[in-house]
mmCIF file of C-alpha atoms and ligand atoms in Angstrom:
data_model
loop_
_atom_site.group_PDB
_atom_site.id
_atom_site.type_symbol
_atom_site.label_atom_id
_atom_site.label_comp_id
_atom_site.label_asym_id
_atom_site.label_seq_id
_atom_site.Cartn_x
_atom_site.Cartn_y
_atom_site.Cartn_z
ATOM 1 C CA UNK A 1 8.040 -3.456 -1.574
ATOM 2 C CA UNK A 2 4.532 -2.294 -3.219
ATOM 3 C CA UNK A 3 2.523 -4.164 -6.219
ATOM 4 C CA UNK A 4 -0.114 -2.880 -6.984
ATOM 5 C CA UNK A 5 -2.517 -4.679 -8.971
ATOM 6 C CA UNK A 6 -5.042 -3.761 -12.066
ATOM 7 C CA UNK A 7 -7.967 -5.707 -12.349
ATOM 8 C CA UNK A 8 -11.692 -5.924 -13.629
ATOM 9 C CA UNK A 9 -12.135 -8.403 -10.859
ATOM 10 C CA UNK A 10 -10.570 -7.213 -7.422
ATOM 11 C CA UNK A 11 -13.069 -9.220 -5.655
ATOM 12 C CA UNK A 12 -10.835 -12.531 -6.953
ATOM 13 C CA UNK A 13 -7.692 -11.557 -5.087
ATOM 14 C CA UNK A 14 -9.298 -9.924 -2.103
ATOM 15 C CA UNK A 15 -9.246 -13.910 -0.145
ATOM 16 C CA UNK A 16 -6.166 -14.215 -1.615
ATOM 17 C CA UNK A 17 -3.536 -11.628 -0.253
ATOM 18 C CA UNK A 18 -5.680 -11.685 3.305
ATOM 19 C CA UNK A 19 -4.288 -14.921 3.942
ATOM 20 C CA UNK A 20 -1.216 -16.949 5.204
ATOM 21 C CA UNK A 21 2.222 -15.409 4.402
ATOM 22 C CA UNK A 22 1.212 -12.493 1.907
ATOM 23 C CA UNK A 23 -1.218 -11.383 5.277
ATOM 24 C CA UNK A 24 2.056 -11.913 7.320
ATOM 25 C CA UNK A 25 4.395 -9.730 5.310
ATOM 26 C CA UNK A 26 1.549 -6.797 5.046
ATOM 27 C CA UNK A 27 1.268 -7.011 8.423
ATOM 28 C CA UNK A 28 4.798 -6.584 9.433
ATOM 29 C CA UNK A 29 5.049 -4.045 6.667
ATOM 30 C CA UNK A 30 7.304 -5.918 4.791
ATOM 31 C CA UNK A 31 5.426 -5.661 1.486
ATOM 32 C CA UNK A 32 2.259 -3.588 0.517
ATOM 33 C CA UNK A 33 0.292 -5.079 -1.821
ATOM 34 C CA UNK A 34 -3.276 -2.956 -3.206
ATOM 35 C CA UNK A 35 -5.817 -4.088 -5.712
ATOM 36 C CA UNK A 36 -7.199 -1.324 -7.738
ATOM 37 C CA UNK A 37 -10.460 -1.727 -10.048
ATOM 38 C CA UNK A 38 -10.444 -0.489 -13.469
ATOM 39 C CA UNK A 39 -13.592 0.174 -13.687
ATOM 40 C CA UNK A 40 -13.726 3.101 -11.016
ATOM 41 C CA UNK A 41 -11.395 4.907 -13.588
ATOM 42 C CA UNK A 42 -14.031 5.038 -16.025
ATOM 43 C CA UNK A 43 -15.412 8.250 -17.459
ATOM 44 C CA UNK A 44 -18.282 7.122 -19.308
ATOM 45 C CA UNK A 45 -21.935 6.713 -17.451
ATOM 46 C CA UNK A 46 -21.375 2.736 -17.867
ATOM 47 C CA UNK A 47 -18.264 2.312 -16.580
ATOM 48 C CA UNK A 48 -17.126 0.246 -19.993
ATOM 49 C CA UNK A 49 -13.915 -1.064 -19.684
ATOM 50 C CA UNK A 50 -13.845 -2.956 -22.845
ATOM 51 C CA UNK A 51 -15.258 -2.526 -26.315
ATOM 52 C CA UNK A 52 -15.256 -4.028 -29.723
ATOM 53 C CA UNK A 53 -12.167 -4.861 -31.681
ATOM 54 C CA UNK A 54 -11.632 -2.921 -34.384
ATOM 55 C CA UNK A 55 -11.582 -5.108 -37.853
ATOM 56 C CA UNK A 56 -14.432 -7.255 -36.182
ATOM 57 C CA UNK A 57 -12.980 -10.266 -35.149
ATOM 58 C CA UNK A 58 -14.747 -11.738 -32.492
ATOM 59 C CA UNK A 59 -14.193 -11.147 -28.251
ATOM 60 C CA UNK A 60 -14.122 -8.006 -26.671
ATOM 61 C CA UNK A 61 -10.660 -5.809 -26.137
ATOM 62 C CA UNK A 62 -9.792 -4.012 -22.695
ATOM 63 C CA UNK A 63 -10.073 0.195 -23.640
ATOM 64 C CA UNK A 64 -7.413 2.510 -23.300
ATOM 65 C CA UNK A 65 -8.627 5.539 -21.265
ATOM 66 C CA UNK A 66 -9.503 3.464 -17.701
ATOM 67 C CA UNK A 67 -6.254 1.585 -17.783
ATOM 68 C CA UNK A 68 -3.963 5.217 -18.703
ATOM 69 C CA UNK A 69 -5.876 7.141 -16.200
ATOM 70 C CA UNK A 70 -4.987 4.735 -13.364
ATOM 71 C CA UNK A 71 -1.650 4.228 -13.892
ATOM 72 C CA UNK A 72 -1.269 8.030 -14.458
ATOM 73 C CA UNK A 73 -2.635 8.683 -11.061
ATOM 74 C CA UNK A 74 -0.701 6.070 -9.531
ATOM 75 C CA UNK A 75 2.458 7.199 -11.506
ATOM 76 C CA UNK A 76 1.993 10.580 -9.714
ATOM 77 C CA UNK A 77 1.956 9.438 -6.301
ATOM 78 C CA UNK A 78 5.670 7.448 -7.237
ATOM 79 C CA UNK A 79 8.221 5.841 -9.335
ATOM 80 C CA UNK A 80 7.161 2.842 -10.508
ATOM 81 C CA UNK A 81 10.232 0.115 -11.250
ATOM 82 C CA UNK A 82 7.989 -2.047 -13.997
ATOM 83 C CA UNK A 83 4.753 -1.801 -14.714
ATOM 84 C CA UNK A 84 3.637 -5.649 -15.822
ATOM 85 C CA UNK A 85 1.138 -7.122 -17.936
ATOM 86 C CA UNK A 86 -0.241 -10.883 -17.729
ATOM 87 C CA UNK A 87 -0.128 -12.013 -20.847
ATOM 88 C CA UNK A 88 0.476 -15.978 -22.399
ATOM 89 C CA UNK A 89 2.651 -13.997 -25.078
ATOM 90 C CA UNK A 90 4.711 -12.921 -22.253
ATOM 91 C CA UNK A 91 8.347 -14.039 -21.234
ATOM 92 C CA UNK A 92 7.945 -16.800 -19.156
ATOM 93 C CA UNK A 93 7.962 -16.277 -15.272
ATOM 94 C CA UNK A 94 10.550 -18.303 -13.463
ATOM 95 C CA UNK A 95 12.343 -18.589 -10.164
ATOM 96 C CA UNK A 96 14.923 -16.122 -11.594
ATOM 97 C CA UNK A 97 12.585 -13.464 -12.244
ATOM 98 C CA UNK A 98 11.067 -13.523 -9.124
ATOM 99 C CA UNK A 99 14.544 -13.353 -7.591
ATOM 100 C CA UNK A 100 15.223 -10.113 -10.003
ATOM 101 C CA UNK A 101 11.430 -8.635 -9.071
ATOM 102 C CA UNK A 102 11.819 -9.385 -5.549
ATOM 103 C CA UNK A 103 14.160 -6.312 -5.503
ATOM 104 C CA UNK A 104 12.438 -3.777 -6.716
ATOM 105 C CA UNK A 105 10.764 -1.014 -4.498
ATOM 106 C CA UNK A 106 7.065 -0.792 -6.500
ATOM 107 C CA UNK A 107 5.716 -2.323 -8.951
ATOM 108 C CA UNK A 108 2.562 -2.460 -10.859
ATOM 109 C CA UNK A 109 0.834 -5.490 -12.494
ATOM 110 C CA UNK A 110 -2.142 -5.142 -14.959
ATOM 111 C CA UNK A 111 -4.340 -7.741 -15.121
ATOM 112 C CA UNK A 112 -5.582 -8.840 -18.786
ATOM 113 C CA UNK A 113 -8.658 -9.838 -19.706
ATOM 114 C CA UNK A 114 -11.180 -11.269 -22.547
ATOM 115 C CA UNK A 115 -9.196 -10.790 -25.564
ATOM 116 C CA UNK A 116 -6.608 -8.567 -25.057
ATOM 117 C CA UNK A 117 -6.118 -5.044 -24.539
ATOM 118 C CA UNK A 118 -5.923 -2.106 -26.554
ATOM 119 C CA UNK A 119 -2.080 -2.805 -28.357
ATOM 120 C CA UNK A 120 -1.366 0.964 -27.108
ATOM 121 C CA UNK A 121 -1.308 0.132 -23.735
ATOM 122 C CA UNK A 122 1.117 -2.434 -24.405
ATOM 123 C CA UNK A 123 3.375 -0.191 -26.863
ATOM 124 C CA UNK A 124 3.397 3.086 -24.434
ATOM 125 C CA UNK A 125 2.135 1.750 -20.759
ATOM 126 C CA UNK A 126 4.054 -1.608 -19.999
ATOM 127 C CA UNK A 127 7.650 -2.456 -19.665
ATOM 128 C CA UNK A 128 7.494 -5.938 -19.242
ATOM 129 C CA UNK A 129 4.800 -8.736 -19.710
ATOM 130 C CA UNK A 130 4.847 -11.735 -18.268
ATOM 131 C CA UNK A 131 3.230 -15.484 -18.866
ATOM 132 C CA UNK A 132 2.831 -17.999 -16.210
ATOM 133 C CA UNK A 133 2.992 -20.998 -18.745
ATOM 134 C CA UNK A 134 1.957 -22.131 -21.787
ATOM 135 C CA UNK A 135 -2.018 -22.193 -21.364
ATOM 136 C CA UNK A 136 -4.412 -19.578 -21.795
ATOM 137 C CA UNK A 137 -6.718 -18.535 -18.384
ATOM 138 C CA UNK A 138 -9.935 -16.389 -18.461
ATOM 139 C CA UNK A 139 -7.909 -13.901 -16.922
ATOM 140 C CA UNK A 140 -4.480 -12.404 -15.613
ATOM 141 C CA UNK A 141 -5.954 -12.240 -12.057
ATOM 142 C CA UNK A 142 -4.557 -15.747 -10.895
ATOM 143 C CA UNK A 143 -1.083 -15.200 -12.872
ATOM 144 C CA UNK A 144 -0.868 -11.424 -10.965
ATOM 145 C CA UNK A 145 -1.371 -13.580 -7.984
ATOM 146 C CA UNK A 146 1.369 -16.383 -8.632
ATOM 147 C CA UNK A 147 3.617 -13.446 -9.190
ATOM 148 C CA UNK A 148 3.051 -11.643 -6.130
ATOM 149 C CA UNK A 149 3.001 -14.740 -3.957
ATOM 150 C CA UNK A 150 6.491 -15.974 -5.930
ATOM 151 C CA UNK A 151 8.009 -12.499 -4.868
ATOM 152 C CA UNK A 152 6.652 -11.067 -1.672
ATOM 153 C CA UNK A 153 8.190 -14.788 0.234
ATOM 154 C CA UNK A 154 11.401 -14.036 -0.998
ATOM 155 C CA UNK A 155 11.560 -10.518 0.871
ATOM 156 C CA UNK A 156 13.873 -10.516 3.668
ATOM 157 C CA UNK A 157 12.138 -11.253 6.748
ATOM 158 C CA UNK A 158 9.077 -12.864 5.124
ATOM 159 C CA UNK A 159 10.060 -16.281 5.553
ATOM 160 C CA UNK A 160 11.815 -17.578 8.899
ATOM 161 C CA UNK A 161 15.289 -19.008 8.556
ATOM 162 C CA UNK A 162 13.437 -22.740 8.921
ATOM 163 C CA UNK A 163 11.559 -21.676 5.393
ATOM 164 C CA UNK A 164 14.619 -20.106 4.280
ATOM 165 C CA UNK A 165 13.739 -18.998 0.275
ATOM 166 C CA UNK A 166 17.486 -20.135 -0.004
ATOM 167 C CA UNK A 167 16.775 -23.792 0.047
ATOM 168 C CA UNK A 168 13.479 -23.396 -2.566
ATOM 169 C CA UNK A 169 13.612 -25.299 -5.373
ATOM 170 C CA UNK A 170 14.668 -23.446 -8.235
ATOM 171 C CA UNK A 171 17.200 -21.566 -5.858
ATOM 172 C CA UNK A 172 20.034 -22.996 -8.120
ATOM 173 C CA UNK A 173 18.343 -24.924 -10.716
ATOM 174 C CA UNK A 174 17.935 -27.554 -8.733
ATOM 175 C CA UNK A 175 15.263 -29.419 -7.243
ATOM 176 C CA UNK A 176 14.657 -29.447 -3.660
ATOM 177 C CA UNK A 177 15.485 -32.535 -1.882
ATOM 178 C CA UNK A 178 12.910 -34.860 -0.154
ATOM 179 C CA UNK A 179 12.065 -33.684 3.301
ATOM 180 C CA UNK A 180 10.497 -35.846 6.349
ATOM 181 C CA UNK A 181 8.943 -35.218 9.859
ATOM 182 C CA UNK A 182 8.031 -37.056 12.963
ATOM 183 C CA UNK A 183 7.663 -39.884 13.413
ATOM 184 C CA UNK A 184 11.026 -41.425 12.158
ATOM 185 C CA UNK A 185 8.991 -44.592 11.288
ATOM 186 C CA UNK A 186 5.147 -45.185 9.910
ATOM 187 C CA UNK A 187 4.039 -48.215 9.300
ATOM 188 C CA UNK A 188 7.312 -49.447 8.521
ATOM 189 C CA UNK A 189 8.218 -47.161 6.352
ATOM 190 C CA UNK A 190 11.447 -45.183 7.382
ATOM 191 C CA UNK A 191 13.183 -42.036 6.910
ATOM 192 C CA UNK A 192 16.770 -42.170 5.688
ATOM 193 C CA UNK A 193 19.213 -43.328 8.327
ATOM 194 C CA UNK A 194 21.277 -39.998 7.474
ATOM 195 C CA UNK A 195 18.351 -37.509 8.281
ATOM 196 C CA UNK A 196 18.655 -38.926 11.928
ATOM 197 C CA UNK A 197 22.572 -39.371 11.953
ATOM 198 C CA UNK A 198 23.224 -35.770 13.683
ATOM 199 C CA UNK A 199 26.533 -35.449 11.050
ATOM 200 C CA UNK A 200 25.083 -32.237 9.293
ATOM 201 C CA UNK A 201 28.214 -32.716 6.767
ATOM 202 C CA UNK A 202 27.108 -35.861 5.680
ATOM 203 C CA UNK A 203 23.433 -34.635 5.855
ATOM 204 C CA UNK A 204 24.487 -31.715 3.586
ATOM 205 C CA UNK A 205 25.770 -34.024 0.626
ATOM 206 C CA UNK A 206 22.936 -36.637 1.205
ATOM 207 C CA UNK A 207 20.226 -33.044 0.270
ATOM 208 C CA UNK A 208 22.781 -32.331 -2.495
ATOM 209 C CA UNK A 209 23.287 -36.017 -3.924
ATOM 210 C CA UNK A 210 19.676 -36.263 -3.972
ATOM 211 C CA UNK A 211 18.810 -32.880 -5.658
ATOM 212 C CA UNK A 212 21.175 -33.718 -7.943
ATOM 213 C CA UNK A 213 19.502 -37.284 -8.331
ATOM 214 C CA UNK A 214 15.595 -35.832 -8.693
ATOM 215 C CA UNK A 215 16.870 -32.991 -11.004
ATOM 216 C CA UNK A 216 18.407 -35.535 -13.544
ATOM 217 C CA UNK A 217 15.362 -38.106 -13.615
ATOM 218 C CA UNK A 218 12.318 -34.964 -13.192
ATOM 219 C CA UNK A 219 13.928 -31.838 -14.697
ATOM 220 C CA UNK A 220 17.049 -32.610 -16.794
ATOM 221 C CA UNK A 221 16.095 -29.392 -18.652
ATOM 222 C CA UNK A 222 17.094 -27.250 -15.425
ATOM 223 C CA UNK A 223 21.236 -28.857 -16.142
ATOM 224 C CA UNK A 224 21.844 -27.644 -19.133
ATOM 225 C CA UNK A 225 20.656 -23.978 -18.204
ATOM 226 C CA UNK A 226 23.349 -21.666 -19.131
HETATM 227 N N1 ADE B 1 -3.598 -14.444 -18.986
HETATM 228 C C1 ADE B 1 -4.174 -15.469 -19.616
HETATM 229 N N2 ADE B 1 -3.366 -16.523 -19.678
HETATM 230 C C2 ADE B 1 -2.203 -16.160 -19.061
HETATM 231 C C3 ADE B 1 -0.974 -16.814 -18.813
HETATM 232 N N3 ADE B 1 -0.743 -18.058 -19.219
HETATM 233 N N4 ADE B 1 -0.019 -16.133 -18.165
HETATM 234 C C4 ADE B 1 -0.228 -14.863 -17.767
HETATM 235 N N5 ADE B 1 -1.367 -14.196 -17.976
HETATM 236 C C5 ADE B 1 -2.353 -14.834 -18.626
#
């Protein structure tokens, strides 16, 4: 899979996608994932990437031409699945979407910023925006981030079976059970008789009993999903 991501900021994500698992699955060539910065699509001697609104409300709005002429020349080199904005008007990102995006050969996420972007860009560049929650951030850098990181570790291959995206929470609207390690008992405090029983049945409906438990008292929401 290939994202590749639109920013005024590259510099933010650069730390980001060098690191951990995301490093991993570039490495192993499992995922390609390239930051591109707006502002070397520029024409003008300034390299403006944002101007006044029209109607003079206050802020300043991400211009057209930069944004167009990168995704043109990207859109030239492939087929592009989605291209996605980061917006807090978007559809909100879930466990479900990342499942969906997860699929996808290449995709391309623009990054918003200050006020918004020219409405064009959104009416004749983007199929799909996307919000990480209800909160507005200075930028769509860190939600472009989320995303990735959400998607590229459920890529076959990224994870090992032990991290197995199967048993994530979310995986089936469900939260993930409680997990323990070594040693079996800290200062008196114990891990459940079960975990240490060696019946993997009865180890199986203890993890579902108690997803089922934390779900009801932490997320009832996530049970009455159609
Ligand atoms: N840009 C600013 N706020 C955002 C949010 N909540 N989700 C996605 N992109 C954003």
């Amino acid at each position: 899979m290939r994202i590749d991501i639109l920013t005024v900021f590259p510099e933010m994500l650069e730390g980001f996608f060098n690191c951990s698992m995301l490093a991993r699955a570039q490495k192993a060539g499992l995922a390609e994932i390239h930051l591109h910065d707006i502002r070397d699509y520029t024409t003008d001697k300034h390299h403006k990437t944002d101007d006044y609104p029209f109607g003079g409300c206050a802020g300043l709005v991400m211009k057209i031409e930069p944004i167009d002429n990168l995704i043109t020349a990207l859109k030239k080199e492939r087929n592009y699945d989605e291209v996605i904005f980061t917006s807090p008007d978007g559809e909100r990102f879930n466990q479900k979407i990342a499942n969906s995006m997860s699929m996808l050969e290449n995709i391309i996420i623009l990054c918003g910023h200050y006020k918004g972007i020219d409405y064009r860009i959104r009416e004749h560049l983007i199929t799909r925006e996307i919000s990480i929650g209800d909160y507005v951030l200075t930028g769509g850098e860190l939600a472009a981030a989320i995303m990735a990181d959400s998607v590229v570790r459920l890529i076959p291959g990224v994870l090992s079976d032990e991290q197995s995206a199967l048993s994530d929470c979310f995986q089936d609207d469900l939260l993930a059970p409680p997990v323990y390690t070594r040693p079996a008992e800290y200062k008196g405090w114990k891990v459940p008789d079960v975990l240490l029983s060696g019946n993997q049945k009865l180890i199986n409906d203890w993890e579902l009993q108690q997803s089922l438990e934390r779900t009801r008292l932490l997320r009832p929401d996530l049970l009455d999903r159609p």
